[in-house]
XYZ file of C-alpha atoms in Angstrom:
585
model
C 92.938 143.941 119.177
C 94.936 144.138 116.085
C 92.726 141.648 114.200
C 89.747 144.134 114.802
C 91.907 147.016 113.445
C 92.792 144.848 110.345
C 89.238 143.986 109.795
C 88.187 147.674 109.954
C 91.050 148.583 107.309
C 92.837 150.838 109.844
C 96.049 148.673 109.517
C 97.500 146.799 106.664
C 96.629 143.080 106.394
C 99.443 140.674 105.525
C 97.777 139.439 102.389
C 94.700 140.678 100.217
C 93.481 138.004 97.847
C 91.561 139.613 94.985
C 89.789 138.597 91.951
C 88.407 135.346 93.457
C 84.939 133.811 93.481
C 84.235 132.828 97.126
C 82.408 129.469 97.652
C 80.395 130.246 100.704
C 79.777 126.803 102.420
C 77.466 128.337 104.909
C 74.961 129.917 102.589
C 75.720 127.817 99.470
C 76.350 130.879 97.276
C 79.414 131.757 95.045
C 80.200 135.262 94.419
C 82.982 137.791 93.692
C 85.102 138.744 96.735
C 88.291 140.036 98.223
C 89.741 138.178 101.080
C 91.823 140.023 103.631
C 94.240 137.895 105.763
C 96.068 139.164 108.941
C 98.386 137.042 111.142
C 97.074 133.823 109.822
C 93.341 134.609 110.089
C 90.538 135.746 107.942
C 90.254 139.521 108.816
C 87.499 140.343 106.285
C 85.598 139.072 103.180
C 84.113 141.891 101.203
C 82.960 142.877 97.635
C 85.940 143.471 95.181
C 87.317 147.026 95.007
C 85.592 147.965 98.284
C 86.217 151.784 99.146
C 88.415 153.004 100.788
C 91.025 150.673 99.245
C 92.310 148.353 101.968
C 96.016 148.669 102.827
C 97.859 145.472 102.406
C 101.583 144.204 102.638
C 100.832 141.811 99.737
C 98.187 141.785 96.969
C 97.605 138.399 95.099
C 95.514 138.102 92.033
C 93.362 135.052 92.272
C 92.803 134.931 88.487
C 89.025 134.539 88.829
C 89.385 131.115 90.608
C 87.140 129.589 93.365
C 88.229 130.228 96.753
C 87.194 127.327 98.945
C 88.118 126.333 102.489
C 90.893 123.949 103.109
C 89.642 120.370 103.013
C 89.112 118.576 106.202
C 89.364 114.797 106.494
C 87.261 113.699 109.366
C 88.504 110.213 109.595
C 91.703 108.578 108.402
C 94.720 106.598 109.374
C 97.827 108.310 108.189
C 99.870 104.902 108.686
C 97.750 103.521 105.866
C 99.754 105.850 103.593
C 102.804 103.923 104.897
C 104.745 107.082 105.722
C 105.384 109.377 108.695
C 103.051 112.459 109.386
C 105.625 114.742 108.015
C 105.828 112.985 104.662
C 102.086 112.436 104.595
C 101.731 116.215 104.811
C 104.017 116.921 101.893
C 101.843 114.491 99.863
C 98.278 115.844 100.748
C 98.911 119.466 101.029
C 99.116 120.091 97.338
C 95.857 118.312 96.900
C 94.049 120.748 99.113
C 93.785 118.940 102.474
C 94.671 121.319 105.124
C 93.286 119.489 108.251
C 93.010 115.800 109.105
C 91.519 113.752 112.217
C 93.974 111.150 112.614
C 93.191 107.735 114.453
C 96.690 106.387 115.092
C 95.484 102.922 115.997
C 97.951 101.212 113.817
C 100.970 102.714 115.591
C 98.985 102.261 119.142
C 98.623 98.599 118.422
C 102.383 98.139 118.181
C 103.566 100.731 120.732
C 100.536 101.644 122.775
C 100.086 105.058 124.434
C 103.907 105.939 123.777
C 103.365 105.438 120.110
C 100.291 107.970 120.279
C 102.495 110.334 122.014
C 105.260 109.910 119.229
C 102.771 110.503 116.472
C 101.693 113.721 118.230
C 105.232 114.785 118.483
C 105.865 113.924 114.937
C 102.904 116.019 113.939
C 103.947 119.100 115.750
C 104.869 122.195 113.658
C 103.676 120.620 110.375
C 101.896 122.950 107.926
C 99.188 120.170 107.854
C 96.873 120.563 110.780
C 96.700 116.951 112.456
C 94.210 116.560 115.060
C 94.107 113.334 117.018
C 91.514 110.964 118.148
C 92.584 108.416 120.870
C 92.356 104.930 119.615
C 89.419 103.192 121.398
C 90.115 99.608 120.225
C 93.695 98.474 120.989
C 93.668 95.674 120.606
C 90.662 95.452 118.388
C 89.313 92.366 120.088
C 90.600 91.600 123.625
C 91.457 87.953 124.185
C 91.475 87.226 120.431
C 94.744 88.698 119.299
C 98.077 89.623 120.592
C 99.068 93.367 120.090
C 102.269 95.137 120.986
C 100.333 97.818 123.004
C 97.015 98.336 124.734
C 94.916 101.322 125.334
C 92.446 101.302 128.139
C 90.486 103.689 130.427
C 93.687 104.857 132.170
C 95.527 105.674 128.883
C 92.562 107.630 127.598
C 92.283 109.484 130.787
C 96.038 110.464 130.367
C 95.975 111.283 126.648
C 92.768 113.102 126.447
C 94.203 116.428 127.799
C 97.109 116.735 125.444
C 97.033 119.479 122.812
C 95.349 118.373 119.526
C 93.538 115.459 121.010
C 89.817 115.970 120.185
C 88.139 112.785 120.915
C 87.921 109.107 120.735
C 88.496 107.145 117.634
C 86.296 104.531 116.148
C 84.573 102.099 118.479
C 85.062 98.974 116.451
C 84.034 96.143 119.059
C 80.269 96.340 118.461
C 79.721 93.072 120.397
C 81.522 94.424 123.464
C 79.624 97.622 123.431
C 76.301 95.709 123.175
C 77.348 93.428 125.905
C 78.337 96.512 128.134
C 81.939 95.185 128.467
C 83.255 97.077 131.441
C 86.552 97.822 129.893
C 85.059 99.436 126.839
C 82.478 101.325 129.120
C 85.344 102.569 130.997
C 86.968 103.836 127.825
C 83.855 105.626 126.776
C 83.314 107.135 130.227
C 86.850 108.506 130.093
C 85.760 110.563 127.120
C 82.286 111.499 128.593
C 80.375 108.761 126.746
C 78.592 105.486 127.677
C 75.397 107.049 128.957
C 73.843 109.299 126.476
C 75.390 111.949 124.050
C 78.090 114.247 125.546
C 77.279 117.658 126.841
C 79.189 120.932 126.230
C 81.754 120.247 128.838
C 82.629 116.760 127.592
C 86.178 116.087 126.288
C 85.512 115.440 122.725
C 83.583 113.514 120.004
C 83.315 109.811 120.017
C 83.470 108.006 116.596
C 81.980 104.701 115.483
C 82.626 101.815 113.302
C 79.258 99.932 113.009
C 78.696 98.308 109.497
C 75.211 97.195 108.844
C 73.861 98.178 112.315
C 70.138 98.808 112.466
C 67.255 98.854 114.788
C 67.723 98.734 118.581
C 71.361 97.917 118.305
C 71.878 101.078 116.278
C 69.876 102.974 119.027
C 72.142 101.268 121.709
C 75.329 102.557 119.852
C 73.933 106.160 119.539
C 72.714 106.067 123.069
C 76.210 105.303 124.349
C 77.404 108.351 122.606
C 78.984 106.714 119.705
C 77.398 108.703 116.964
C 79.324 108.537 113.640
C 80.015 105.779 111.018
C 82.259 105.359 107.976
C 81.615 101.796 107.034
C 79.843 100.076 104.264
C 76.092 100.673 104.348
C 73.146 100.326 102.089
C 71.060 103.519 101.055
C 68.368 102.310 103.406
C 71.102 101.910 106.301
C 72.302 105.396 105.530
C 68.894 107.017 105.824
C 68.167 104.963 108.997
C 71.382 106.257 110.625
C 70.904 109.747 109.515
C 67.492 109.745 111.238
C 68.976 108.466 114.367
C 71.496 111.417 114.540
C 74.468 109.576 113.346
C 77.085 111.532 111.351
C 77.659 109.757 108.125
C 81.218 109.537 106.858
C 81.515 108.402 103.333
C 84.776 106.948 101.957
C 85.284 106.557 98.269
C 85.108 102.647 98.085
C 81.492 102.868 99.618
C 80.272 105.681 97.315
C 77.536 104.809 95.010
C 74.950 106.726 92.971
C 72.208 104.992 94.881
C 73.744 106.055 98.342
C 74.032 109.563 97.161
C 70.587 109.776 95.656
C 69.197 108.576 98.951
C 71.056 111.264 100.800
C 70.333 113.826 98.446
C 66.452 113.037 98.610
C 66.445 114.036 102.318
C 65.020 117.443 102.864
C 67.901 118.702 104.918
C 71.774 118.440 104.619
C 72.247 115.793 107.539
C 75.971 116.755 107.992
C 77.315 114.097 105.886
C 81.299 114.099 105.853
C 83.478 112.791 102.976
C 86.597 110.954 104.315
C 89.468 108.882 103.009
C 90.185 106.403 105.863
C 92.814 104.450 104.209
C 94.869 105.611 101.142
C 97.904 103.899 99.804
C 100.750 106.030 98.776
C 100.762 105.237 95.101
C 97.108 105.827 94.928
C 97.500 109.136 96.666
C 99.973 110.478 94.156
C 97.968 109.009 91.125
C 94.556 109.849 92.047
C 94.618 112.298 95.000
C 93.368 112.373 98.535
C 90.110 113.937 99.894
C 89.989 115.986 96.682
C 89.512 112.660 94.810
C 86.659 111.657 96.988
C 84.926 115.239 96.483
C 85.281 114.741 92.717
C 83.881 111.329 92.969
C 80.965 112.372 94.997
C 79.967 114.986 92.372
C 80.464 112.463 89.508
C 77.933 110.155 91.114
C 75.368 112.923 91.750
C 76.047 114.786 94.878
C 75.408 118.549 94.350
C 78.875 120.353 94.115
C 78.222 122.568 97.010
C 76.920 119.668 99.160
C 80.091 117.966 98.295
C 82.236 120.749 99.230
C 80.296 121.264 102.530
C 80.944 117.525 103.169
C 84.604 118.102 102.983
C 84.938 121.372 104.959
C 82.055 122.913 106.831
C 80.519 119.544 108.065
C 83.611 117.963 109.244
C 84.617 121.166 111.019
C 81.479 121.185 112.888
C 81.439 117.426 113.708
C 84.894 117.768 115.137
C 84.291 120.967 116.940
C 86.916 122.760 115.092
C 85.241 126.146 115.198
C 88.116 128.112 113.759
C 88.140 126.398 110.182
C 85.677 125.056 107.699
C 84.580 128.152 106.199
C 86.058 131.437 104.728
C 84.619 134.094 107.208
C 86.221 136.692 109.484
C 88.011 135.245 112.599
C 88.695 131.887 111.176
C 91.972 130.424 110.222
C 93.034 131.456 106.650
C 93.144 127.780 105.367
C 91.971 128.051 101.865
C 92.369 126.598 98.347
C 92.201 128.184 94.855
C 90.617 125.866 92.360
C 89.265 126.440 88.849
C 85.927 124.463 89.551
C 84.359 122.212 92.160
C 83.621 119.538 89.576
C 87.232 119.052 88.372
C 88.660 120.110 91.784
C 92.335 120.682 91.430
C 94.291 122.655 94.025
C 96.058 125.594 92.138
C 97.264 127.245 95.279
C 96.891 126.065 99.001
C 97.170 128.327 102.040
C 97.495 127.441 105.744
C 97.189 129.997 108.229
C 97.614 132.592 105.427
C 100.855 131.134 104.155
C 101.134 129.536 100.569
C 102.196 126.068 101.385
C 101.546 124.387 98.020
C 101.212 125.597 94.314
C 100.409 123.736 91.093
C 100.846 120.291 92.661
C 104.056 121.059 94.378
C 104.479 121.190 98.128
C 106.613 124.282 99.043
C 107.488 122.908 102.480
C 110.336 120.379 103.165
C 109.838 117.679 105.851
C 112.446 117.888 108.492
C 115.192 115.227 108.519
C 114.787 114.461 112.219
C 111.530 112.621 113.302
C 110.651 111.352 116.757
C 109.285 108.087 115.143
C 112.827 107.112 113.990
C 113.253 105.985 117.648
C 111.083 103.000 117.016
C 112.843 100.949 114.258
C 113.335 97.697 116.002
C 109.992 96.242 116.782
C 109.957 93.009 114.946
C 111.225 90.483 117.602
C 111.529 87.334 115.573
C 114.245 84.923 114.713
C 114.933 83.767 111.082
C 112.022 81.454 109.882
C 112.357 77.970 108.448
C 110.216 76.286 105.885
C 109.066 73.730 108.577
C 107.797 76.638 110.572
C 105.168 77.093 107.875
C 104.100 73.368 107.444
C 100.630 72.693 109.012
C 100.480 69.433 111.159
C 97.261 67.567 110.387
C 95.346 65.226 112.760
C 95.934 62.117 110.488
C 99.178 60.858 108.839
C 97.631 60.160 105.343
C 94.402 60.700 103.665
C 92.012 63.649 103.604
C 90.632 66.096 106.167
C 87.844 68.731 106.309
C 89.017 72.223 107.166
C 87.570 75.683 107.544
C 88.349 78.097 104.875
C 88.487 81.945 104.580
C 86.695 82.648 101.207
C 87.640 86.025 99.515
C 84.425 87.893 98.227
C 85.595 89.086 94.753
C 86.458 92.726 94.464
C 86.016 93.396 98.120
C 87.986 92.962 101.422
C 85.180 90.916 102.839
C 85.690 87.253 103.990
C 83.157 84.506 104.202
C 83.508 81.167 106.237
C 83.722 78.255 104.024
C 84.867 74.592 104.065
C 87.212 72.438 102.009
C 88.444 68.822 101.877
C 92.329 68.835 101.695
C 94.849 65.949 101.261
C 97.333 65.081 104.007
C 100.692 63.570 103.281
C 103.324 62.659 105.959
C 101.158 64.161 108.574
C 101.125 67.651 106.805
C 98.301 69.402 105.235
C 98.678 69.808 101.301
C 97.110 72.198 98.771
C 95.419 70.713 95.794
C 96.879 72.082 92.450
C 93.593 73.563 91.197
C 91.746 74.727 94.066
C 92.659 78.449 94.202
C 93.827 77.880 97.628
C 96.696 79.367 99.791
C 98.281 78.802 103.244
C 98.018 81.774 105.581
C 99.962 82.113 108.748
C 100.118 84.724 111.445
C 103.167 84.991 113.695
C 103.307 87.123 116.835
C 106.172 89.543 116.433
C 105.948 91.917 119.401
C 107.993 89.788 121.669
C 105.136 88.510 123.797
C 105.019 84.816 123.040
C 106.202 84.296 119.433
C 103.319 81.845 118.716
C 101.706 81.244 115.350
C 98.290 80.213 113.869
C 97.416 78.729 110.372
C 94.580 79.100 108.040
C 93.522 78.313 104.361
C 92.464 81.055 102.068
C 90.292 80.471 98.862
C 90.038 82.988 96.112
C 93.150 85.132 96.963
C 94.385 84.429 93.452
C 97.908 83.528 94.278
C 98.849 80.772 91.876
C 102.552 80.567 93.152
C 104.802 82.298 95.381
C 104.182 84.065 98.650
C 103.774 87.545 100.339
C 104.576 88.505 103.892
C 103.666 91.715 105.730
C 103.990 93.091 109.179
C 101.278 95.734 108.147
C 98.432 93.595 109.040
C 95.363 95.212 110.736
C 95.121 95.769 113.528
C 97.749 94.034 115.721
C 100.215 94.016 112.814
C 101.824 90.739 113.527
C 103.671 89.018 110.843
C 101.165 87.620 108.176
C 102.488 85.330 105.482
C 100.198 83.995 102.513
C 101.794 81.507 99.931
C 101.497 78.398 98.067
C 104.590 76.535 99.628
C 106.301 76.689 103.165
C 109.613 77.168 101.494
C 108.397 80.455 99.707
C 106.605 81.526 102.947
C 109.653 81.265 105.007
C 111.620 83.308 102.286
C 109.093 86.027 102.299
C 109.003 86.101 106.091
C 112.636 86.531 106.313
C 112.769 89.270 103.772
C 110.503 91.163 106.051
C 112.235 90.342 109.211
C 115.675 91.555 107.809
C 114.099 95.085 107.290
C 112.541 95.145 110.731
C 109.139 95.178 108.994
C 107.567 95.788 105.602
C 106.014 93.736 102.656
C 107.783 91.359 100.556
C 106.989 89.194 97.569
C 108.858 85.902 96.653
C 108.400 83.465 93.829
C 110.660 80.390 94.111
C 114.007 81.510 95.317
C 113.515 85.168 93.845
C 112.788 88.058 95.863
C 110.459 89.943 93.444
C 109.737 93.108 95.345
C 110.088 94.451 98.992
C 109.002 97.567 100.755
C 110.872 98.105 103.936
C 108.710 99.573 106.819
C 111.124 99.861 109.642
C 109.195 102.379 111.847
C 107.124 100.263 114.153
C 107.084 97.640 111.354
C 104.429 99.568 109.514
C 105.842 102.933 108.430
C 108.474 103.924 105.811
C 111.026 106.469 106.645
C 111.141 107.571 102.984
C 109.112 110.486 101.176
C 105.783 109.570 99.884
C 107.132 109.426 96.230
C 109.493 106.730 97.187
C 106.900 104.782 99.169
C 104.576 105.029 96.273
C 107.148 103.477 93.931
C 107.829 100.627 96.473
C 104.251 99.846 96.991
C 103.501 99.942 93.217
C 106.360 97.510 92.748
C 104.828 95.097 95.401
C 101.495 95.346 93.694
C 103.085 94.511 90.312
C 104.823 91.574 91.692
C 101.503 90.306 93.360
C 99.629 90.585 90.110
C 102.520 88.738 88.237
C 101.666 85.831 90.738
C 97.895 86.044 90.249
C 96.794 88.246 93.055
C 94.968 91.131 91.098
C 92.670 93.128 93.479
C 91.866 96.823 93.254
C 92.564 97.300 96.988
C 95.400 94.584 97.128
C 96.969 96.060 100.320
C 93.707 96.152 102.164
C 92.993 92.539 100.792
C 96.249 91.083 102.287
C 96.177 93.047 105.406
C 92.641 92.545 106.727
C 92.451 88.805 106.944
C 93.852 89.356 110.516
C 91.061 91.931 111.667
C 88.907 89.815 113.965
C 86.200 92.554 114.463
C 85.554 92.503 110.905
C 82.845 89.954 109.309
C 83.186 86.211 108.481
C 86.152 84.025 109.372
C 89.356 85.772 110.399
C 92.732 84.790 111.715
C 95.169 86.136 114.398
C 98.247 84.901 116.087
C 95.931 83.000 118.369
C 94.062 81.150 115.838
C 90.958 81.299 113.442
C 88.303 83.661 114.594
C 84.608 83.467 114.036
C 83.951 87.089 113.943
C 80.255 86.909 114.467
C 80.441 84.615 117.551
C 83.635 86.466 118.734
C 85.330 83.165 119.497
C 88.383 81.112 118.433
C 87.578 78.019 116.351
C 89.644 75.100 115.143
C 91.107 74.893 111.560
C 89.994 71.282 111.321
C 86.346 70.147 111.381
C-alpha cells in the first residue's frame, strides 16, 4: 500500500509542509511539526527536520504559521447565500471552510426530491466537500402551507443511499413529533430513528430544531433519535440539553458571553459545534463564514482551542466524517495555514493536499454549466394588479379589530397582537402613524394560486413595498408594503425575473435581485450576489426598514413552525396551536 510506503519515507510524498506549528485538536497542544501529504491524505506528522530527511516532490515553507484542520460547518443552508453550490464554494474556501453539511430544504420546498438530486449533482466535483442531510420537514407544517415539493418516508428511503448523503436534516415540527405523527415517524424510521438513538448500522445522523425545549418534551425528542439543536437557547437550556446528550450547534446570532461561560464551566468538552446556518452573500464577503463564528466565539470567552475543536474535530465526529477534522496520518489533507486562532485568517487553504485558496483568493473557477440552471421557470403567476392586494373587510365603513404580527425589535421573532383599523369602501385601511404594513402571501408553485393577508406592526416600512420569493420555507411570493399599488409593482418586478427580491417606492423600482433558479438562487458569482443583496438592503433602509438581519426578517413571517403568529398562502397561523386563524377578530 503506497500510503504506508510514503508514511515510512520509502517513497517521495507529494508535498512536505515545513516550518509550521501544528494545532492538535485531539490533545489540545500546539507544537512545531512537518506535515507529509501523499495522494490527498496525511502520510505523516513528525518533528521538524526528522532524520533521515523525507523525500518529497514539493517542499513548502509554512512561514511559522499555525496549521489547523479545514473548518467543518455542521449545519447550514447554502441557499441562504442565494447562490449555487459552486459559487458558494468559491466564496467560502478562501475563508478556511473545507466541508459543509448542507440541508437543502429551501430547494426541496420548491422542487422536492428532484431538487435535492439537482443540488447533489451541482455539488459533485467541487473542491469544497458538500455532504447532504435529507430535508425532513418539507413542507415545514403539513396542512398549513403549500409547497412546491414534498419529502416523505418514501423519498427519504430513496435518497438516503446516494453518495454524500449522511443523515436527516433538522426536524422542525416539534408538535408533530410529540404527537407521534405517523408521517414524521415514518421519516425518522427511514433514517433509523423514532425509537431510541441509532445503532452502528443506522444510515446516518438525525438533526433537530427545538428552541426552548426542556424537561420531558426534550427527553422525548432525544428518545426519538433527534439529538442536536442549533436554535436560540438560554445558558440554562444549553446545559440541560448537553446533559441529555444533545449536540449543541452554536450559530453567531445566538452566541453570548453568558452562554459560552455556561458551557466552559462544564468539566468536559460536550462536543459543541460552531455553525453558520444562514449567511447572506454580502455578510459572507464582509465578515466571513465559519471563520467569523470561530473568531466571535473566542472574543466572547471560548478558549481558542475549544473554539477550533468546535469547528473541526467535534463536527467531524458528530457527522461521522472519520476521514477529516484533525491533522493526523490517514486523514484527508484538508488544512488551513493561519497566523493565529484569535484573529483567524486563512492564509493558505488545502483540500485533499491541493492548494485551493491563498490570501483570500480562490484559486478555483466555478464551471459555466450547472445542473441547477434547468430550474429557472418555477414562478407560476400572472401579472398582479393593485386590487389583488386590497383586503376585503367584513364591514363597508367603520372600524374592525384584527390580528397583528408584531416584530420583536432586533430579532426575527414575531408575537401575536391586535389592532383596530379603519375600513373605507369595504377595504381595510392603514392609519398613517401606526407603524403598520400589509403583508400578502401568494401561492406561486402552480398548485392553486391562492393568497392570504395579514398586518405587520414594527417592520419599519414607512412607505413603499418589498416582494420576495425567498420566503421560508415554502418560498411562495411574500409581499409587504404600505399600499396595494406599490405591492403589485414589487410583486411584478419579482415575477418578471422568475423569482427574487424587489423594493419599490411609488412608481420607482429602487432595487431588485433576480433569483431565477427555483425562485431562490442567483446564477451569478457570490461577489455579484453580494452587491445586489446589499443594494436591496440599502433600499429597504431608505424606506425605514433597518434590521441587522433584514433578509431573515422579511423571509420568516411565512415560517409556520416558528413562534407567535405567522402567515402562509393558506392564512394566518397560530404557531403554538398549529392552526389557521382568521385575520378579523
